[in-house]
PDB file of C-alpha atoms and ligand atoms in Angstrom:
ATOM      1  CA  UNK A   7     -24.558   0.918  -1.586  1.00  0.00           C
ATOM      2  CA  UNK A   8     -23.207   3.786  -3.654  1.00  0.00           C
ATOM      3  CA  UNK A   9     -20.993   3.250  -6.662  1.00  0.00           C
ATOM      4  CA  UNK A  10     -18.457   5.586  -5.042  1.00  0.00           C
ATOM      5  CA  UNK A  11     -17.655   2.890  -2.530  1.00  0.00           C
ATOM      6  CA  UNK A  12     -17.041   0.348  -5.249  1.00  0.00           C
ATOM      7  CA  UNK A  13     -14.416   2.567  -6.828  1.00  0.00           C
ATOM      8  CA  UNK A  14     -12.496   1.924  -3.662  1.00  0.00           C
ATOM      9  CA  UNK A  15     -12.072   5.584  -2.921  1.00  0.00           C
ATOM     10  CA  UNK A  16     -12.411   6.748   0.653  1.00  0.00           C
ATOM     11  CA  UNK A  17     -14.324   9.692  -0.740  1.00  0.00           C
ATOM     12  CA  UNK A  18     -17.233   7.223  -0.914  1.00  0.00           C
ATOM     13  CA  UNK A  19     -18.626   8.457   2.370  1.00  0.00           C
ATOM     14  CA  UNK A  20     -22.245   7.445   2.622  1.00  0.00           C
ATOM     15  CA  UNK A  21     -23.113  10.247   5.018  1.00  0.00           C
ATOM     16  CA  UNK A  22     -24.896  13.566   5.331  1.00  0.00           C
ATOM     17  CA  UNK A  23     -22.585  16.330   4.051  1.00  0.00           C
ATOM     18  CA  UNK A  24     -20.416  17.833   6.759  1.00  0.00           C
ATOM     19  CA  UNK A  25     -21.043  15.025   9.274  1.00  0.00           C
ATOM     20  CA  UNK A  26     -18.028  14.400  11.495  1.00  0.00           C
ATOM     21  CA  UNK A  27     -16.454  10.992  11.010  1.00  0.00           C
ATOM     22  CA  UNK A  28     -16.858  10.029  14.665  1.00  0.00           C
ATOM     23  CA  UNK A  29     -19.135  11.554  17.286  1.00  0.00           C
ATOM     24  CA  UNK A  30     -19.193   9.914  20.683  1.00  0.00           C
ATOM     25  CA  UNK A  31     -21.592  11.535  23.110  1.00  0.00           C
ATOM     26  CA  UNK A  32     -21.624  10.864  26.849  1.00  0.00           C
ATOM     27  CA  UNK A  33     -20.691   7.217  26.357  1.00  0.00           C
ATOM     28  CA  UNK A  34     -20.500   4.935  29.368  1.00  0.00           C
ATOM     29  CA  UNK A  35     -19.644   1.253  29.066  1.00  0.00           C
ATOM     30  CA  UNK A  36     -18.149  -1.577  31.043  1.00  0.00           C
ATOM     31  CA  UNK A  37     -18.295  -5.146  32.221  1.00  0.00           C
ATOM     32  CA  UNK A  38     -19.803  -6.723  35.320  1.00  0.00           C
ATOM     33  CA  UNK A  39     -18.231  -4.816  38.210  1.00  0.00           C
ATOM     34  CA  UNK A  40     -16.003  -2.691  35.894  1.00  0.00           C
ATOM     35  CA  UNK A  41     -16.742   0.813  34.673  1.00  0.00           C
ATOM     36  CA  UNK A  42     -14.462   1.010  31.596  1.00  0.00           C
ATOM     37  CA  UNK A  43     -15.780   4.254  30.093  1.00  0.00           C
ATOM     38  CA  UNK A  44     -17.514   7.042  31.954  1.00  0.00           C
ATOM     39  CA  UNK A  45     -19.357   9.763  30.025  1.00  0.00           C
ATOM     40  CA  UNK A  46     -16.842   9.881  27.186  1.00  0.00           C
ATOM     41  CA  UNK A  47     -17.462  12.487  24.481  1.00  0.00           C
ATOM     42  CA  UNK A  48     -15.171  12.662  21.449  1.00  0.00           C
ATOM     43  CA  UNK A  49     -15.479  14.180  17.982  1.00  0.00           C
ATOM     44  CA  UNK A  50     -13.096  13.234  15.169  1.00  0.00           C
ATOM     45  CA  UNK A  51     -13.230  15.438  12.096  1.00  0.00           C
ATOM     46  CA  UNK A  52     -13.429  13.824   8.659  1.00  0.00           C
ATOM     47  CA  UNK A  53     -10.005  13.388   7.091  1.00  0.00           C
ATOM     48  CA  UNK A  54      -7.951  13.650  10.235  1.00  0.00           C
ATOM     49  CA  UNK A  55      -5.744  11.240  12.145  1.00  0.00           C
ATOM     50  CA  UNK A  56      -6.695  11.076  15.815  1.00  0.00           C
ATOM     51  CA  UNK A  57      -4.452   9.328  18.331  1.00  0.00           C
ATOM     52  CA  UNK A  58      -6.095   7.807  21.374  1.00  0.00           C
ATOM     53  CA  UNK A  59      -3.614   7.630  24.232  1.00  0.00           C
ATOM     54  CA  UNK A  60      -4.104   5.982  27.577  1.00  0.00           C
ATOM     55  CA  UNK A  61      -2.452   3.632  30.027  1.00  0.00           C
ATOM     56  CA  UNK A  62      -3.278  -0.085  30.176  1.00  0.00           C
ATOM     57  CA  UNK A  63      -6.892  -0.575  31.199  1.00  0.00           C
ATOM     58  CA  UNK A  64      -7.894   3.011  30.406  1.00  0.00           C
ATOM     59  CA  UNK A  65     -10.728   1.855  28.125  1.00  0.00           C
ATOM     60  CA  UNK A  66      -9.248   2.231  24.624  1.00  0.00           C
ATOM     61  CA  UNK A  67     -10.214  -1.213  23.306  1.00  0.00           C
ATOM     62  CA  UNK A  68     -13.643  -0.975  24.916  1.00  0.00           C
ATOM     63  CA  UNK A  69     -14.152   2.334  23.142  1.00  0.00           C
ATOM     64  CA  UNK A  70     -13.218   0.787  19.781  1.00  0.00           C
ATOM     65  CA  UNK A  71     -15.660  -2.066  20.332  1.00  0.00           C
ATOM     66  CA  UNK A  72     -18.405   0.394  21.270  1.00  0.00           C
ATOM     67  CA  UNK A  73     -17.606   2.439  18.153  1.00  0.00           C
ATOM     68  CA  UNK A  74     -18.174  -0.676  16.054  1.00  0.00           C
ATOM     69  CA  UNK A  75     -21.337  -1.719  17.845  1.00  0.00           C
ATOM     70  CA  UNK A  76     -19.547  -4.830  19.160  1.00  0.00           C
ATOM     71  CA  UNK A  77     -19.940  -3.745  22.775  1.00  0.00           C
ATOM     72  CA  UNK A  78     -23.218  -2.348  24.026  1.00  0.00           C
ATOM     73  CA  UNK A  79     -22.820   0.850  26.048  1.00  0.00           C
ATOM     74  CA  UNK A  80     -24.764   1.440  29.234  1.00  0.00           C
ATOM     75  CA  UNK A  81     -25.398   5.060  28.236  1.00  0.00           C
ATOM     76  CA  UNK A  82     -24.627   7.530  25.480  1.00  0.00           C
ATOM     77  CA  UNK A  83     -24.466   7.378  21.698  1.00  0.00           C
ATOM     78  CA  UNK A  84     -22.006   6.721  18.872  1.00  0.00           C
ATOM     79  CA  UNK A  85     -22.375   8.056  15.332  1.00  0.00           C
ATOM     80  CA  UNK A  86     -20.011   7.303  12.459  1.00  0.00           C
ATOM     81  CA  UNK A  87     -20.626   9.757   9.624  1.00  0.00           C
ATOM     82  CA  UNK A  88     -23.974  10.402  11.290  1.00  0.00           C
ATOM     83  CA  UNK A  89     -24.906   6.707  11.253  1.00  0.00           C
ATOM     84  CA  UNK A  90     -25.364   4.072  13.927  1.00  0.00           C
ATOM     85  CA  UNK A  91     -22.298   1.776  14.075  1.00  0.00           C
ATOM     86  CA  UNK A  92     -24.035  -1.288  12.646  1.00  0.00           C
ATOM     87  CA  UNK A  93     -25.350   0.705   9.698  1.00  0.00           C
ATOM     88  CA  UNK A  94     -21.911   2.229   9.073  1.00  0.00           C
ATOM     89  CA  UNK A  95     -20.381  -1.253   9.053  1.00  0.00           C
ATOM     90  CA  UNK A  96     -23.027  -2.598   6.697  1.00  0.00           C
ATOM     91  CA  UNK A  97     -22.241   0.244   4.311  1.00  0.00           C
ATOM     92  CA  UNK A  98     -18.511  -0.455   4.371  1.00  0.00           C
ATOM     93  CA  UNK A  99     -17.799   2.890   6.027  1.00  0.00           C
ATOM     94  CA  UNK A 100     -15.438   1.539   8.666  1.00  0.00           C
ATOM     95  CA  UNK A 101     -12.508  -0.872   8.823  1.00  0.00           C
ATOM     96  CA  UNK A 102     -11.034  -2.226  12.045  1.00  0.00           C
ATOM     97  CA  UNK A 103      -7.802  -3.823  13.135  1.00  0.00           C
ATOM     98  CA  UNK A 104      -8.303  -5.270  16.615  1.00  0.00           C
ATOM     99  CA  UNK A 105      -5.552  -5.240  19.220  1.00  0.00           C
ATOM    100  CA  UNK A 106      -5.435  -9.032  19.277  1.00  0.00           C
ATOM    101  CA  UNK A 107      -6.398 -10.876  16.114  1.00  0.00           C
ATOM    102  CA  UNK A 108      -7.241 -14.508  16.669  1.00  0.00           C
ATOM    103  CA  UNK A 109      -5.256 -16.649  14.250  1.00  0.00           C
ATOM    104  CA  UNK A 110      -5.723 -20.370  13.886  1.00  0.00           C
ATOM    105  CA  UNK A 111      -2.205 -21.249  12.736  1.00  0.00           C
ATOM    106  CA  UNK A 112      -3.318 -24.728  11.636  1.00  0.00           C
ATOM    107  CA  UNK A 113      -5.792 -23.193   9.150  1.00  0.00           C
ATOM    108  CA  UNK A 114      -4.053 -22.928   5.770  1.00  0.00           C
ATOM    109  CA  UNK A 115      -4.825 -19.372   4.720  1.00  0.00           C
ATOM    110  CA  UNK A 116      -2.277 -17.225   2.922  1.00  0.00           C
ATOM    111  CA  UNK A 117      -1.397 -13.612   3.575  1.00  0.00           C
ATOM    112  CA  UNK A 118      -3.045 -12.528   0.317  1.00  0.00           C
ATOM    113  CA  UNK A 119      -6.227 -14.408   1.189  1.00  0.00           C
ATOM    114  CA  UNK A 120      -6.354 -12.573   4.508  1.00  0.00           C
ATOM    115  CA  UNK A 121      -5.941  -9.247   2.719  1.00  0.00           C
ATOM    116  CA  UNK A 122      -8.644 -10.207   0.198  1.00  0.00           C
ATOM    117  CA  UNK A 123     -11.070 -10.590   3.117  1.00  0.00           C
ATOM    118  CA  UNK A 124     -10.966  -6.804   3.305  1.00  0.00           C
ATOM    119  CA  UNK A 125     -12.730  -6.775  -0.064  1.00  0.00           C
ATOM    120  CA  UNK A 126     -15.727  -8.905   0.956  1.00  0.00           C
ATOM    121  CA  UNK A 127     -17.853  -5.794   1.533  1.00  0.00           C
ATOM    122  CA  UNK A 128     -17.270  -4.824  -2.108  1.00  0.00           C
ATOM    123  CA  UNK A 129     -18.187  -8.226  -3.550  1.00  0.00           C
ATOM    124  CA  UNK A 130     -21.589  -9.764  -4.039  1.00  0.00           C
ATOM    125  CA  UNK A 131     -22.449 -12.808  -2.004  1.00  0.00           C
ATOM    126  CA  UNK A 132     -20.779 -15.026  -4.634  1.00  0.00           C
ATOM    127  CA  UNK A 133     -17.488 -13.445  -3.506  1.00  0.00           C
ATOM    128  CA  UNK A 134     -16.175 -13.335  -7.060  1.00  0.00           C
ATOM    129  CA  UNK A 135     -13.019 -11.236  -7.198  1.00  0.00           C
ATOM    130  CA  UNK A 136     -12.755  -8.527  -9.839  1.00  0.00           C
ATOM    131  CA  UNK A 137      -9.680  -6.663 -11.087  1.00  0.00           C
ATOM    132  CA  UNK A 138     -10.418  -3.788  -8.669  1.00  0.00           C
ATOM    133  CA  UNK A 139     -10.281  -6.243  -5.758  1.00  0.00           C
ATOM    134  CA  UNK A 140      -6.963  -7.720  -6.880  1.00  0.00           C
ATOM    135  CA  UNK A 141      -5.539  -4.262  -7.467  1.00  0.00           C
ATOM    136  CA  UNK A 142      -6.594  -3.067  -3.992  1.00  0.00           C
ATOM    137  CA  UNK A 143      -4.952  -6.144  -2.415  1.00  0.00           C
ATOM    138  CA  UNK A 144      -1.727  -5.772  -4.412  1.00  0.00           C
ATOM    139  CA  UNK A 145      -1.516  -2.122  -3.460  1.00  0.00           C
ATOM    140  CA  UNK A 146      -2.194  -2.761   0.234  1.00  0.00           C
ATOM    141  CA  UNK A 147       0.408  -5.549   0.380  1.00  0.00           C
ATOM    142  CA  UNK A 148       2.920  -3.277  -1.285  1.00  0.00           C
ATOM    143  CA  UNK A 149       2.139  -0.410   1.110  1.00  0.00           C
ATOM    144  CA  UNK A 150       2.860  -2.516   4.184  1.00  0.00           C
ATOM    145  CA  UNK A 151       5.931  -4.115   2.579  1.00  0.00           C
ATOM    146  CA  UNK A 152       4.548  -7.676   2.427  1.00  0.00           C
ATOM    147  CA  UNK A 153       4.361  -8.312  -1.327  1.00  0.00           C
ATOM    148  CA  UNK A 154       7.193 -10.822  -1.126  1.00  0.00           C
ATOM    149  CA  UNK A 155       5.429 -12.825   1.585  1.00  0.00           C
ATOM    150  CA  UNK A 156       1.966 -12.828   0.041  1.00  0.00           C
ATOM    151  CA  UNK A 157       1.826 -16.599  -0.505  1.00  0.00           C
ATOM    152  CA  UNK A 158       3.027 -17.510   2.978  1.00  0.00           C
ATOM    153  CA  UNK A 159       0.559 -18.920   5.460  1.00  0.00           C
ATOM    154  CA  UNK A 160      -0.617 -16.219   7.875  1.00  0.00           C
ATOM    155  CA  UNK A 161       0.449 -18.506  10.723  1.00  0.00           C
ATOM    156  CA  UNK A 162       3.998 -18.560   9.328  1.00  0.00           C
ATOM    157  CA  UNK A 163       4.589 -14.844   9.801  1.00  0.00           C
ATOM    158  CA  UNK A 164       6.285 -13.169  12.720  1.00  0.00           C
ATOM    159  CA  UNK A 165       4.088 -11.193  15.099  1.00  0.00           C
ATOM    160  CA  UNK A 166       5.086  -7.847  13.549  1.00  0.00           C
ATOM    161  CA  UNK A 167       4.579  -9.119   9.991  1.00  0.00           C
ATOM    162  CA  UNK A 168       1.178 -10.474  10.954  1.00  0.00           C
ATOM    163  CA  UNK A 169       0.181  -7.081  12.340  1.00  0.00           C
ATOM    164  CA  UNK A 170       1.110  -5.552   9.002  1.00  0.00           C
ATOM    165  CA  UNK A 171      -0.944  -8.206   7.163  1.00  0.00           C
ATOM    166  CA  UNK A 172      -4.056  -7.307   9.160  1.00  0.00           C
ATOM    167  CA  UNK A 173      -3.385  -3.637   8.529  1.00  0.00           C
ATOM    168  CA  UNK A 174      -3.202  -4.449   4.798  1.00  0.00           C
ATOM    169  CA  UNK A 175      -6.615  -6.142   5.050  1.00  0.00           C
ATOM    170  CA  UNK A 176      -8.037  -2.903   6.488  1.00  0.00           C
ATOM    171  CA  UNK A 177      -6.295  -0.781   3.842  1.00  0.00           C
ATOM    172  CA  UNK A 178      -7.671  -3.015   1.063  1.00  0.00           C
ATOM    173  CA  UNK A 179     -11.179  -2.465   2.422  1.00  0.00           C
ATOM    174  CA  UNK A 180     -10.885   1.210   1.443  1.00  0.00           C
ATOM    175  CA  UNK A 181     -13.425   2.357   3.994  1.00  0.00           C
ATOM    176  CA  UNK A 182     -13.437   6.085   4.742  1.00  0.00           C
ATOM    177  CA  UNK A 183     -12.864   5.457   8.486  1.00  0.00           C
ATOM    178  CA  UNK A 184     -10.131   3.205   9.904  1.00  0.00           C
ATOM    179  CA  UNK A 185     -10.072   2.127  13.544  1.00  0.00           C
ATOM    180  CA  UNK A 186      -6.670   0.744  14.522  1.00  0.00           C
ATOM    181  CA  UNK A 187      -6.225  -0.615  18.035  1.00  0.00           C
ATOM    182  CA  UNK A 188      -2.507  -0.607  18.895  1.00  0.00           C
ATOM    183  CA  UNK A 189      -1.108  -1.191  15.399  1.00  0.00           C
ATOM    184  CA  UNK A 190       2.412  -0.357  16.635  1.00  0.00           C
ATOM    185  CA  UNK A 191       2.490  -2.938  19.425  1.00  0.00           C
ATOM    186  CA  UNK A 192       5.154  -5.525  18.686  1.00  0.00           C
ATOM    187  CA  UNK A 193       6.410  -3.901  15.476  1.00  0.00           C
ATOM    188  CA  UNK A 194       9.922  -2.526  15.097  1.00  0.00           C
ATOM    189  CA  UNK A 195      10.837   1.097  14.546  1.00  0.00           C
ATOM    190  CA  UNK A 196      11.113   0.698  10.761  1.00  0.00           C
ATOM    191  CA  UNK A 197       7.645  -0.857  10.486  1.00  0.00           C
ATOM    192  CA  UNK A 198       6.217   1.820  12.750  1.00  0.00           C
ATOM    193  CA  UNK A 199       7.551   4.532  10.464  1.00  0.00           C
ATOM    194  CA  UNK A 200       6.244   2.683   7.428  1.00  0.00           C
ATOM    195  CA  UNK A 201       2.761   2.323   8.942  1.00  0.00           C
ATOM    196  CA  UNK A 202       2.685   6.004   9.981  1.00  0.00           C
ATOM    197  CA  UNK A 203       3.679   7.050   6.512  1.00  0.00           C
ATOM    198  CA  UNK A 204       0.991   4.837   4.900  1.00  0.00           C
ATOM    199  CA  UNK A 205      -1.687   6.319   7.173  1.00  0.00           C
ATOM    200  CA  UNK A 206      -0.656   9.881   6.369  1.00  0.00           C
ATOM    201  CA  UNK A 207      -0.703   9.079   2.647  1.00  0.00           C
ATOM    202  CA  UNK A 208      -4.215   7.608   2.949  1.00  0.00           C
ATOM    203  CA  UNK A 209      -5.393  10.733   4.776  1.00  0.00           C
ATOM    204  CA  UNK A 210      -3.809  13.049   2.232  1.00  0.00           C
ATOM    205  CA  UNK A 211      -4.801  11.211  -0.945  1.00  0.00           C
ATOM    206  CA  UNK A 212      -8.239   9.790  -0.128  1.00  0.00           C
ATOM    207  CA  UNK A 213      -9.383  11.803   2.896  1.00  0.00           C
ATOM    208  CA  UNK A 214      -9.452   8.703   5.090  1.00  0.00           C
ATOM    209  CA  UNK A 215     -10.144   9.373   8.767  1.00  0.00           C
ATOM    210  CA  UNK A 216      -8.012   7.333  11.164  1.00  0.00           C
ATOM    211  CA  UNK A 217      -8.542   6.692  14.860  1.00  0.00           C
ATOM    212  CA  UNK A 218      -5.527   4.923  16.283  1.00  0.00           C
ATOM    213  CA  UNK A 219      -4.732   3.844  19.821  1.00  0.00           C
ATOM    214  CA  UNK A 220      -1.125   3.657  20.863  1.00  0.00           C
ATOM    215  CA  UNK A 221       1.237   3.720  23.801  1.00  0.00           C
ATOM    216  CA  UNK A 222       4.072   5.034  21.686  1.00  0.00           C
ATOM    217  CA  UNK A 223       4.284   8.699  22.516  1.00  0.00           C
ATOM    218  CA  UNK A 224       7.326   9.185  20.347  1.00  0.00           C
ATOM    219  CA  UNK A 225       5.975   9.776  16.870  1.00  0.00           C
ATOM    220  CA  UNK A 226       2.450  10.787  17.877  1.00  0.00           C
ATOM    221  CA  UNK A 227       3.095  14.480  17.325  1.00  0.00           C
ATOM    222  CA  UNK A 228       4.325  13.746  13.824  1.00  0.00           C
ATOM    223  CA  UNK A 229       1.450  11.387  12.978  1.00  0.00           C
ATOM    224  CA  UNK A 230      -1.644  12.782  14.623  1.00  0.00           C
ATOM    225  CA  UNK A 231      -3.729  15.857  13.848  1.00  0.00           C
ATOM    226  CA  UNK A 232      -5.679  15.417  17.068  1.00  0.00           C
ATOM    227  CA  UNK A 233      -4.966  13.638  20.338  1.00  0.00           C
ATOM    228  CA  UNK A 234      -7.334  12.294  22.986  1.00  0.00           C
ATOM    229  CA  UNK A 235      -6.036  11.307  26.417  1.00  0.00           C
ATOM    230  CA  UNK A 236      -8.294   8.683  27.920  1.00  0.00           C
ATOM    231  CA  UNK A 237      -8.483   7.284  31.385  1.00  0.00           C
ATOM    232  CA  UNK A 238     -12.014   5.997  31.738  1.00  0.00           C
ATOM    233  CA  UNK A 239     -12.944   9.619  31.042  1.00  0.00           C
ATOM    234  CA  UNK A 240     -11.498  12.042  28.518  1.00  0.00           C
ATOM    235  CA  UNK A 241      -8.687  13.821  30.379  1.00  0.00           C
ATOM    236  CA  UNK A 242      -7.744  16.078  27.483  1.00  0.00           C
ATOM    237  CA  UNK A 243      -8.435  16.417  23.750  1.00  0.00           C
ATOM    238  CA  UNK A 244      -7.106  18.750  21.101  1.00  0.00           C
ATOM    239  CA  UNK A 245      -4.045  19.497  19.028  1.00  0.00           C
ATOM    240  CA  UNK A 246      -0.970  17.381  19.854  1.00  0.00           C
ATOM    241  CA  UNK A 247       0.998  20.405  21.034  1.00  0.00           C
ATOM    242  CA  UNK A 248      -1.770  21.332  23.480  1.00  0.00           C
ATOM    243  CA  UNK A 249      -2.427  17.850  24.809  1.00  0.00           C
ATOM    244  CA  UNK A 250       1.021  16.261  24.919  1.00  0.00           C
ATOM    245  CA  UNK A 251       2.279  18.272  27.861  1.00  0.00           C
ATOM    246  CA  UNK A 252       4.208  16.810  30.802  1.00  0.00           C
ATOM    247  CA  UNK A 253       1.356  17.667  33.102  1.00  0.00           C
ATOM    248  CA  UNK A 254      -1.366  16.019  30.992  1.00  0.00           C
ATOM    249  CA  UNK A 255       0.738  12.928  30.329  1.00  0.00           C
ATOM    250  CA  UNK A 256       1.551  12.631  34.000  1.00  0.00           C
ATOM    251  CA  UNK A 257      -2.172  12.636  34.760  1.00  0.00           C
ATOM    252  CA  UNK A 258      -2.923   9.838  32.324  1.00  0.00           C
ATOM    253  CA  UNK A 259       0.165   7.650  32.488  1.00  0.00           C
ATOM    254  CA  UNK A 260       1.824   8.501  35.781  1.00  0.00           C
ATOM    255  CA  UNK A 261       5.545   7.930  35.817  1.00  0.00           C
ATOM    256  CA  UNK A 262       5.482   4.802  33.657  1.00  0.00           C
ATOM    257  CA  UNK A 263       5.632   6.246  30.167  1.00  0.00           C
ATOM    258  CA  UNK A 264       7.884   9.157  31.020  1.00  0.00           C
ATOM    259  CA  UNK A 265      10.471   6.591  32.026  1.00  0.00           C
ATOM    260  CA  UNK A 266      10.113   4.566  28.845  1.00  0.00           C
ATOM    261  CA  UNK A 267       9.966   7.325  26.221  1.00  0.00           C
TER     262      UNK A 267
HETATM  263  N1  ATP B 309     -14.024  -8.870  28.719  1.00  0.00           N
HETATM  264  C1  ATP B 309     -13.833  -8.164  29.833  1.00  0.00           C
HETATM  265  N2  ATP B 309     -14.418  -8.517  30.985  1.00  0.00           N
HETATM  266  C2  ATP B 309     -14.247  -7.795  32.127  1.00  0.00           C
HETATM  267  N3  ATP B 309     -13.489  -6.683  32.192  1.00  0.00           N
HETATM  268  C3  ATP B 309     -12.878  -6.287  31.069  1.00  0.00           C
HETATM  269  C4  ATP B 309     -12.993  -7.004  29.833  1.00  0.00           C
HETATM  270  N4  ATP B 309     -12.273  -6.358  28.888  1.00  0.00           N
HETATM  271  C5  ATP B 309     -11.714  -5.305  29.511  1.00  0.00           C
HETATM  272  N5  ATP B 309     -12.068  -5.257  30.813  1.00  0.00           N
HETATM  273  C6  ATP B 309     -11.686  -4.223  31.786  1.00  0.00           C
HETATM  274  O1  ATP B 309     -12.159  -2.972  31.297  1.00  0.00           O
HETATM  275  C7  ATP B 309     -11.195  -1.956  31.521  1.00  0.00           C
HETATM  276  C8  ATP B 309     -10.796  -1.328  30.192  1.00  0.00           C
HETATM  277  O2  ATP B 309     -10.132  -2.314  29.416  1.00  0.00           O
HETATM  278  P1  ATP B 309      -9.661  -2.048  27.928  1.00  0.00           P
HETATM  279  O3  ATP B 309      -9.257  -3.345  27.351  1.00  0.00           O
HETATM  280  O4  ATP B 309     -10.733  -1.287  27.227  1.00  0.00           O
HETATM  281  O5  ATP B 309      -8.402  -1.088  28.169  1.00  0.00           O
HETATM  282  P2  ATP B 309      -7.233  -0.641  27.179  1.00  0.00           P
HETATM  283  O6  ATP B 309      -7.063   0.827  27.353  1.00  0.00           O
HETATM  284  O7  ATP B 309      -7.524  -1.145  25.815  1.00  0.00           O
HETATM  285  O8  ATP B 309      -5.967  -1.385  27.780  1.00  0.00           O
HETATM  286  P3  ATP B 309      -4.599  -1.909  27.060  1.00  0.00           P
HETATM  287  O9  ATP B 309      -3.726  -0.702  26.873  1.00  0.00           O
HETATM  288  O10 ATP B 309      -4.025  -2.866  28.063  1.00  0.00           O
HETATM  289  O11 ATP B 309      -4.992  -2.575  25.779  1.00  0.00           O
HETATM  290  C9  ATP B 309     -10.042  -2.602  32.290  1.00  0.00           C
HETATM  291  O12 ATP B 309     -10.252  -2.393  33.654  1.00  0.00           O
HETATM  292  C10 ATP B 309     -10.192  -4.072  31.945  1.00  0.00           C
HETATM  293  O13 ATP B 309      -9.679  -4.888  32.979  1.00  0.00           O
HETATM  294 MG1   MG B 310      -6.523  -2.339  24.526  1.00  0.00          MG
END
């Protein structure tokens, strides 16, 4: 592992120069009797925020799992900074906030301990924390507005606060690629703005690449540099202004989202 990564900077990309952060080529994946993704090809440039939009069941979470090597595709390839997903994860190149985080509320673990888990990839197997680890956790807690609640049990947070705690864990990891599956679900407007602002700051200050799935169309144009509309296949991809048209959105969401946004 390079020393760059240990500095906590997202410039610690362990990749061939010029490699795109994410390259998905002709990816197909699914479950018994379900074709979730069909020949999906996506490229996300290093240092950009890409929003993945799609209706319920359009394959967003399956795509994230395939990107991480947690779901085996039936065809196609994934490269993160030119590496296979498992290698990229081993090298601390990617952080992930799943759509649904399993929390055992009876297990006494504090918010700051959860956030410290994001640092495990930086520690040796003794898991001894160093000042850089504590600093990264403090900063991440501050960025998501949870410093005051750091000693609370994770099971004692509201749903929206818990989402922010898991985001802080990913921020503390300081990987050059963040995969966030529905980070805005269940959070209020203020938290959504705070999260968007944190992501833009990470992109601008450390060159972090962010792939984020969301249903919230309002705000996407402001947040994202690139947008992908997914419905089992890629329906459209490009700049927000090109992709977020009535016609394209109608194709991917039907009437549902137009009524709610
Ligand atoms: N574990 C599973 N077993 C069988 N089918 C699954 C499983 N997980 C997802 N699916 C199916 O695969 C398809 C894609 O699901 P996926 O969860 O990737 O969609 P999504 O875009 O993330 O949806 P949402 O917006 O509701 O989170 C859907 O048809 C879904 O029912
Ligand atoms: Mg999902």
